[in-house]
PDB file of C-alpha atoms in Angstrom:
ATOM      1  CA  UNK G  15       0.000   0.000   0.000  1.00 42.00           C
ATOM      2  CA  UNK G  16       0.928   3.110  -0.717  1.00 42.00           C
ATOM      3  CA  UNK G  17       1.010   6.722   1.555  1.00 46.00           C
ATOM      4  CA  UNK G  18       0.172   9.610  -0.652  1.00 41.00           C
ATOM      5  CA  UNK G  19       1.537  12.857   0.839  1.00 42.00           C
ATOM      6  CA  UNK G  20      -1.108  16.140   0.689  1.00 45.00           C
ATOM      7  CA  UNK G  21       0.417  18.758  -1.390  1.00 45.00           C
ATOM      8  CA  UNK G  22      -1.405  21.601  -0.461  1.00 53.00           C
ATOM      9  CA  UNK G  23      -0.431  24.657   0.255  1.00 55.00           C
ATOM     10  CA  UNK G  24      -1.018  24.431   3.721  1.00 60.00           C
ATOM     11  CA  UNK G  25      -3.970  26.938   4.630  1.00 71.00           C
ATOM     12  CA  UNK G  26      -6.661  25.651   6.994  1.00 77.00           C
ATOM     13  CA  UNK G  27     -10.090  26.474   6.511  1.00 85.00           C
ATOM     14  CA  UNK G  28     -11.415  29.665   9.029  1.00 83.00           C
ATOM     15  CA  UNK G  29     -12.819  26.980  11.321  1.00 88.00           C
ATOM     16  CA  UNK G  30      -9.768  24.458  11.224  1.00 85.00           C
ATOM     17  CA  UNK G  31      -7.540  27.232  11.921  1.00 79.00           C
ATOM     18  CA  UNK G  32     -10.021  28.327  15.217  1.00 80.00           C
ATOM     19  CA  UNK G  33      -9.880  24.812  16.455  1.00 84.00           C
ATOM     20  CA  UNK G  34      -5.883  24.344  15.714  1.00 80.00           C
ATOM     21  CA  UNK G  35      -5.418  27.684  17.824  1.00 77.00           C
ATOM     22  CA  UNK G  36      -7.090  26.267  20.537  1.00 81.00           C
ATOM     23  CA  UNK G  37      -5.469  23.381  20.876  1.00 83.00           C
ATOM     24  CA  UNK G  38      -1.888  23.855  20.053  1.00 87.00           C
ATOM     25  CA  UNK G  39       1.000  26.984  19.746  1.00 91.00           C
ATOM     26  CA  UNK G  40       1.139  28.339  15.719  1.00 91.00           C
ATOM     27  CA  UNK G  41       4.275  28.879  14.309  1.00 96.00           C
ATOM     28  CA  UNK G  42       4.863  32.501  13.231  1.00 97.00           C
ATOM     29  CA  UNK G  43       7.633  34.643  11.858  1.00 98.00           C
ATOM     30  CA  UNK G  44       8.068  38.428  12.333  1.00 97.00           C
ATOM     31  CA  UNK G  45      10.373  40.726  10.463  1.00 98.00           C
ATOM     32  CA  UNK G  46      11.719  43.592  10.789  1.00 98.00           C
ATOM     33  CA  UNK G  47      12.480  45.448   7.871  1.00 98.00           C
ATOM     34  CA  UNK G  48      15.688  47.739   7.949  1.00 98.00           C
ATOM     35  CA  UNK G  49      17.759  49.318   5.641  1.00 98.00           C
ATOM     36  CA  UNK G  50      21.316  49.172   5.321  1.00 97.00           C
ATOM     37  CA  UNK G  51      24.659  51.587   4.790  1.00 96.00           C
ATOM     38  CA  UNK G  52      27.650  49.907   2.973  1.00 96.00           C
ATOM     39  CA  UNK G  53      28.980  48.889   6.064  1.00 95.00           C
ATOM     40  CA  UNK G  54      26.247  46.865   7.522  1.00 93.00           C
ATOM     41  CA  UNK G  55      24.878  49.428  10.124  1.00 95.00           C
ATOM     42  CA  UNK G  56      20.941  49.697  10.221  1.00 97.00           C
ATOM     43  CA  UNK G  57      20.095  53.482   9.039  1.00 97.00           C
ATOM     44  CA  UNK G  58      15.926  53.327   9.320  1.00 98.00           C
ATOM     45  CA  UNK G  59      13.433  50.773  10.126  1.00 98.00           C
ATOM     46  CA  UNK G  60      10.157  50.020   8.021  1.00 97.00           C
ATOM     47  CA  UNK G  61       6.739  49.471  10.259  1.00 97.00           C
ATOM     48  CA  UNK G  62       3.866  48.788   8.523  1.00 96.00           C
ATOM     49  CA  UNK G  63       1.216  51.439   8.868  1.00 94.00           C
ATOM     50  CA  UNK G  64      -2.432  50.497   9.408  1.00 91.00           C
ATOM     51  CA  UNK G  65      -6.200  50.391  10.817  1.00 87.00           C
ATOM     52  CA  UNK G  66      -6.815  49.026  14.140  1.00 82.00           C
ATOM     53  CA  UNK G  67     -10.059  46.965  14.907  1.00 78.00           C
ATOM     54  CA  UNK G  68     -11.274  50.048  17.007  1.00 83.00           C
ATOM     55  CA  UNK G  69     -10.534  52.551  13.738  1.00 86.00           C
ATOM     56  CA  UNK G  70      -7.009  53.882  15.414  1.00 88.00           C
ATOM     57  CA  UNK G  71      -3.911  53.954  12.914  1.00 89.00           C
ATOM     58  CA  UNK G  72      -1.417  51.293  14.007  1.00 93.00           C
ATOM     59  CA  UNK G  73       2.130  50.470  13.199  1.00 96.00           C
ATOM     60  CA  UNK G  74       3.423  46.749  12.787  1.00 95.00           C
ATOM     61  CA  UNK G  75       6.169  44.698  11.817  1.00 97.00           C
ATOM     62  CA  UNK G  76       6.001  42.034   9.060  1.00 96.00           C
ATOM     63  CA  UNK G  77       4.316  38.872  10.578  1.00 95.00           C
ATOM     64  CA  UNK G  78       2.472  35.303   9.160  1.00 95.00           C
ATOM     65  CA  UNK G  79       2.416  32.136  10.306  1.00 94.00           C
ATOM     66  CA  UNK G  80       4.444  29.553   8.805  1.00 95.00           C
ATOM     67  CA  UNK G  81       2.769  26.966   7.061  1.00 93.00           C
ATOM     68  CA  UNK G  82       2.480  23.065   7.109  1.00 88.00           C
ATOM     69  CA  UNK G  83       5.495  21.786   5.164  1.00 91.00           C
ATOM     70  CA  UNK G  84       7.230  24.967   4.583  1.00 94.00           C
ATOM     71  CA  UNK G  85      11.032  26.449   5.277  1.00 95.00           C
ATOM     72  CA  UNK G  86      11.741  28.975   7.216  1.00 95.00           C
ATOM     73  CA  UNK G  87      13.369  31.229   5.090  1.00 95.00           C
ATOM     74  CA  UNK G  88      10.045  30.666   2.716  1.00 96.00           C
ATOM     75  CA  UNK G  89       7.702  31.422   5.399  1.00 96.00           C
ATOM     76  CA  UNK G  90       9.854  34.830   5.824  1.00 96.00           C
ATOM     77  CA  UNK G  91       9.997  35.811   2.070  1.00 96.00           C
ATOM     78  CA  UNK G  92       6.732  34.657   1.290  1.00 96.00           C
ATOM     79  CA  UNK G  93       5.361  37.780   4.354  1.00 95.00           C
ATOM     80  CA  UNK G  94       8.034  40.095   3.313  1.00 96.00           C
ATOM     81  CA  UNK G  95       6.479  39.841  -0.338  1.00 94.00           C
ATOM     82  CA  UNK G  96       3.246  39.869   0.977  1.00 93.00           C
ATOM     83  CA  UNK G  97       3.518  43.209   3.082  1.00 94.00           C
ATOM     84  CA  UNK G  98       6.380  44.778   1.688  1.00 95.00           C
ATOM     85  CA  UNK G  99       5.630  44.030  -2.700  1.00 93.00           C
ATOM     86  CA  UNK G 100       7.247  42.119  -4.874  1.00 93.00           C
ATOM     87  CA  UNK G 101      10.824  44.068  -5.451  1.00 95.00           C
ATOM     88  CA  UNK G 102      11.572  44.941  -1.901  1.00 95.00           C
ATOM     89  CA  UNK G 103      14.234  42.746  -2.084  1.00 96.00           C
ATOM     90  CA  UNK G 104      14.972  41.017   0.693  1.00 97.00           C
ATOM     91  CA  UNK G 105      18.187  39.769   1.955  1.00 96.00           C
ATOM     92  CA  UNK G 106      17.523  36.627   3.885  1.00 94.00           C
ATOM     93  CA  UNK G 107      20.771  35.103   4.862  1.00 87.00           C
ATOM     94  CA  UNK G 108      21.638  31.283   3.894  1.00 88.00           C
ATOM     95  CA  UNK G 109      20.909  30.153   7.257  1.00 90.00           C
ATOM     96  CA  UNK G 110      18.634  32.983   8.533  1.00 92.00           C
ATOM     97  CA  UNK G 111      19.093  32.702  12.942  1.00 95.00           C
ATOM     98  CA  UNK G 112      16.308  34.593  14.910  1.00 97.00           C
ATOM     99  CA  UNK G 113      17.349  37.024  17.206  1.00 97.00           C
ATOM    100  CA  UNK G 114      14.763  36.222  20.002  1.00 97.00           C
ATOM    101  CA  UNK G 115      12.005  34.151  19.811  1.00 98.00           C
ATOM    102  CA  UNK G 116       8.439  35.694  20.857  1.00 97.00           C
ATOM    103  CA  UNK G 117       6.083  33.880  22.649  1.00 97.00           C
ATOM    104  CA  UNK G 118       2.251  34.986  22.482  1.00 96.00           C
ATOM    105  CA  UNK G 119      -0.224  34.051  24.739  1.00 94.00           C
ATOM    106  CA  UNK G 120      -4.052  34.421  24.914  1.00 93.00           C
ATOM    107  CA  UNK G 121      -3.828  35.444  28.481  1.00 94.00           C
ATOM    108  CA  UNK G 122      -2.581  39.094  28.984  1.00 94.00           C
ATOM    109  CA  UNK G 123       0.598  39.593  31.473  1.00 94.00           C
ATOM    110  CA  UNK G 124       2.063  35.987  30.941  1.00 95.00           C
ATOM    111  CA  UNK G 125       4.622  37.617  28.480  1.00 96.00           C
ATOM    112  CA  UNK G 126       4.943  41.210  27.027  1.00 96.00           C
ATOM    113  CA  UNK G 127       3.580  39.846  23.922  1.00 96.00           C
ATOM    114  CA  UNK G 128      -0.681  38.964  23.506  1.00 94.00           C
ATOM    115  CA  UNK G 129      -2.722  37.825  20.674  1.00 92.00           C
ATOM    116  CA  UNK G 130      -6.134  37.131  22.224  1.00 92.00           C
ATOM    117  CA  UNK G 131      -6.741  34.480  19.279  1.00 89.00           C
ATOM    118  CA  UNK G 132      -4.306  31.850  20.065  1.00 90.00           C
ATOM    119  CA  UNK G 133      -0.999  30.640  21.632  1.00 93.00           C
ATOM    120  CA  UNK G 134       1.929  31.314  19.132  1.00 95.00           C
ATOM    121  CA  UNK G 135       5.256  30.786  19.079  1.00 97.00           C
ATOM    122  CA  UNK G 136       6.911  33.531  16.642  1.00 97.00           C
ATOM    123  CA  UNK G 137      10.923  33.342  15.242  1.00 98.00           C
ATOM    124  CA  UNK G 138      11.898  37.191  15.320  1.00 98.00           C
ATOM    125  CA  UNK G 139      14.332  38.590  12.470  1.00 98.00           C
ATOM    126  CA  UNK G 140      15.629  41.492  11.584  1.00 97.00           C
ATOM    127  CA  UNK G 141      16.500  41.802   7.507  1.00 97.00           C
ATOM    128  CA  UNK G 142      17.866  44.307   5.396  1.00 97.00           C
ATOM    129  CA  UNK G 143      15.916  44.999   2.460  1.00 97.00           C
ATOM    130  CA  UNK G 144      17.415  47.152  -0.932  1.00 96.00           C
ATOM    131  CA  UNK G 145      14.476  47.451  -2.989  1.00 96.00           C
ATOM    132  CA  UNK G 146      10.787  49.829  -3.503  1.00 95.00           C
ATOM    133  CA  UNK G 147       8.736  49.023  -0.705  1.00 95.00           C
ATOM    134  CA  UNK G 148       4.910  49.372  -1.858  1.00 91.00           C
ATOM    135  CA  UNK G 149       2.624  47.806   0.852  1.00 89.00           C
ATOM    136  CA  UNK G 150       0.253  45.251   0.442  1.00 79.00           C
ATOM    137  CA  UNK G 151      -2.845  43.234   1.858  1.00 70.00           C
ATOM    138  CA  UNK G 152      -3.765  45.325   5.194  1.00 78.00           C
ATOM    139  CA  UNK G 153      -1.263  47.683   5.338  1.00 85.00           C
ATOM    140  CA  UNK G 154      -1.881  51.587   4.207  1.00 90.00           C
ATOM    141  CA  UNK G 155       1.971  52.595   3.781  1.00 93.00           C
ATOM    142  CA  UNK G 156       5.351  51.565   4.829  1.00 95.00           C
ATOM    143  CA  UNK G 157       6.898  54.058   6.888  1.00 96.00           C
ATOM    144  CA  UNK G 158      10.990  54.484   7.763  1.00 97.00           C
ATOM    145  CA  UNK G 159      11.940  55.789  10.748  1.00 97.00           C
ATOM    146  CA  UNK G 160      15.681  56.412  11.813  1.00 97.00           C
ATOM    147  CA  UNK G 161      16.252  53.948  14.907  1.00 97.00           C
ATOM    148  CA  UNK G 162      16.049  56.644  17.559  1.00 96.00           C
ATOM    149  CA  UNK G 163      12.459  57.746  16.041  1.00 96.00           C
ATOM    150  CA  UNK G 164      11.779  53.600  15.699  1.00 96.00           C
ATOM    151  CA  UNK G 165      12.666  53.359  19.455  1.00 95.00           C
ATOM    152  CA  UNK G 166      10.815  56.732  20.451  1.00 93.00           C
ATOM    153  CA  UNK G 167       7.386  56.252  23.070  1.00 93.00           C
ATOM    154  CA  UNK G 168       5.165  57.482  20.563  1.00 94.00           C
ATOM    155  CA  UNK G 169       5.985  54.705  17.974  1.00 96.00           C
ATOM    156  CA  UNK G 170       5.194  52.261  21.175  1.00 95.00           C
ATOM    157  CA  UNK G 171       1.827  53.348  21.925  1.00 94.00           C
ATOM    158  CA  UNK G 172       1.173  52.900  18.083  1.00 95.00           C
ATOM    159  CA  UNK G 173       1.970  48.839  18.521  1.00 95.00           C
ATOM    160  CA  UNK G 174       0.076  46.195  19.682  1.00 92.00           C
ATOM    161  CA  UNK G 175       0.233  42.390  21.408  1.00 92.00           C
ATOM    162  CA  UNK G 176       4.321  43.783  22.570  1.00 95.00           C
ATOM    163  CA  UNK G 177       5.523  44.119  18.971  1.00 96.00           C
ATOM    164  CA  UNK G 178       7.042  46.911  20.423  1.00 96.00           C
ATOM    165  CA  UNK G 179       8.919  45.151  22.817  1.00 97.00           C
ATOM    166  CA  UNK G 180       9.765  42.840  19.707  1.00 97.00           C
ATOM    167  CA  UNK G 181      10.699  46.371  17.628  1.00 97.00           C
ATOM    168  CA  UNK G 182      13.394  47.289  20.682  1.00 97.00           C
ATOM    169  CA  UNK G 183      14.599  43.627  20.879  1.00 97.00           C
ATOM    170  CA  UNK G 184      15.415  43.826  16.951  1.00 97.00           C
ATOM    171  CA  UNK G 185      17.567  47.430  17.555  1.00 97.00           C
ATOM    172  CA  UNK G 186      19.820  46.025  20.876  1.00 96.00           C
ATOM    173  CA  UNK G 187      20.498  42.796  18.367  1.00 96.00           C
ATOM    174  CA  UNK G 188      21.417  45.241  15.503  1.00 95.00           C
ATOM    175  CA  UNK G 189      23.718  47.065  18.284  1.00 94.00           C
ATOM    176  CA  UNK G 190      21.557  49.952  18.399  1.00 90.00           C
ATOM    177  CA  UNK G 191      20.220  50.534  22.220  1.00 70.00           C
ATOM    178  CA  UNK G 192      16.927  51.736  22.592  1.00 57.00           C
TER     179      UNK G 192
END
């Protein structure tokens, strides 16, 4: 007998997905978008500009989950794409290492990061990109921000679910204290 393998993409139906998130963590990936000088230091930081449930502009990073059967590095370029447009250009390294690793919980306070949908478990990158950002899906406009703006209180109180904590985490790993 033989096994036959499902070659799906990997997306769940809106009621699989609700019953997988309340049974198990989801695999995400964030990114932070940055752009680069010549010598490798970060000179501005892209967030994702967009509506809140309540109406309220928000600012986000580049996040998706990571679906059944899929790499990494895919899962990363395949959000990147899908926030940033096709010729951002991306430079995802060979072996692409998070810098921290985010976990979300359903219950407020357990972490400094809360998505009242589900338990996930995100990888956290930061990645230069070199080409035209348009936005896409959600988002109304990319914005870039120098680091110190990136790291200022008023970005903060734009983010959501700690991505802000997640933002600050990205500029100590790029050597850039908040």
């Amino acid at each position: 007998m033989t096994e036959t393998t499902d070659t799906s993409p990997g997306w769940l139906t809106r009621t699989d997905l609700d019953e997988v998130r309340g049974r198990l963590p989801i695999v995400y990936v964030n990114a932070v978008p940055v752009r680069v000088d010549e010598s490798g230091s970060v000179t501005s930081v892209g967030l994702l500009l967009g509506v809140s449930p309540d109406g309220s502009i928000s600012r986000s990073l580049v996040s998706g989950r990571v679906l059944y059967h899929e790499r990494i590095r895919d899962a990363l370029l395949r959000h990147l794409e899908k926030d940033l447009g096709p010729v951002a250009l991306p430079q995802v390294p060979a072996s692409p290492q998070p810098f921290t690793v985010a976990e979300y919980f359903p219950t407020p306070g357990v972490t400094p990061f809360h998505d009242p949908r589900q338990h996930a478990v995100s990888l956290a990158y930061v990645v230069p990109v070199t080409g035209d950002c348009r936005p896409r899906q959600d988002a109304l406009d990319i914005v870039w921000l120098s680091p110190e703006e990136a790291a200022g209180p008023g970005v903060a109180q734009e983010m959501s679910g700690g991505q802000d904590v997640l933002l600050r985490q990205a500029l100590a790993h790029a050597g850039l204290a908040p």
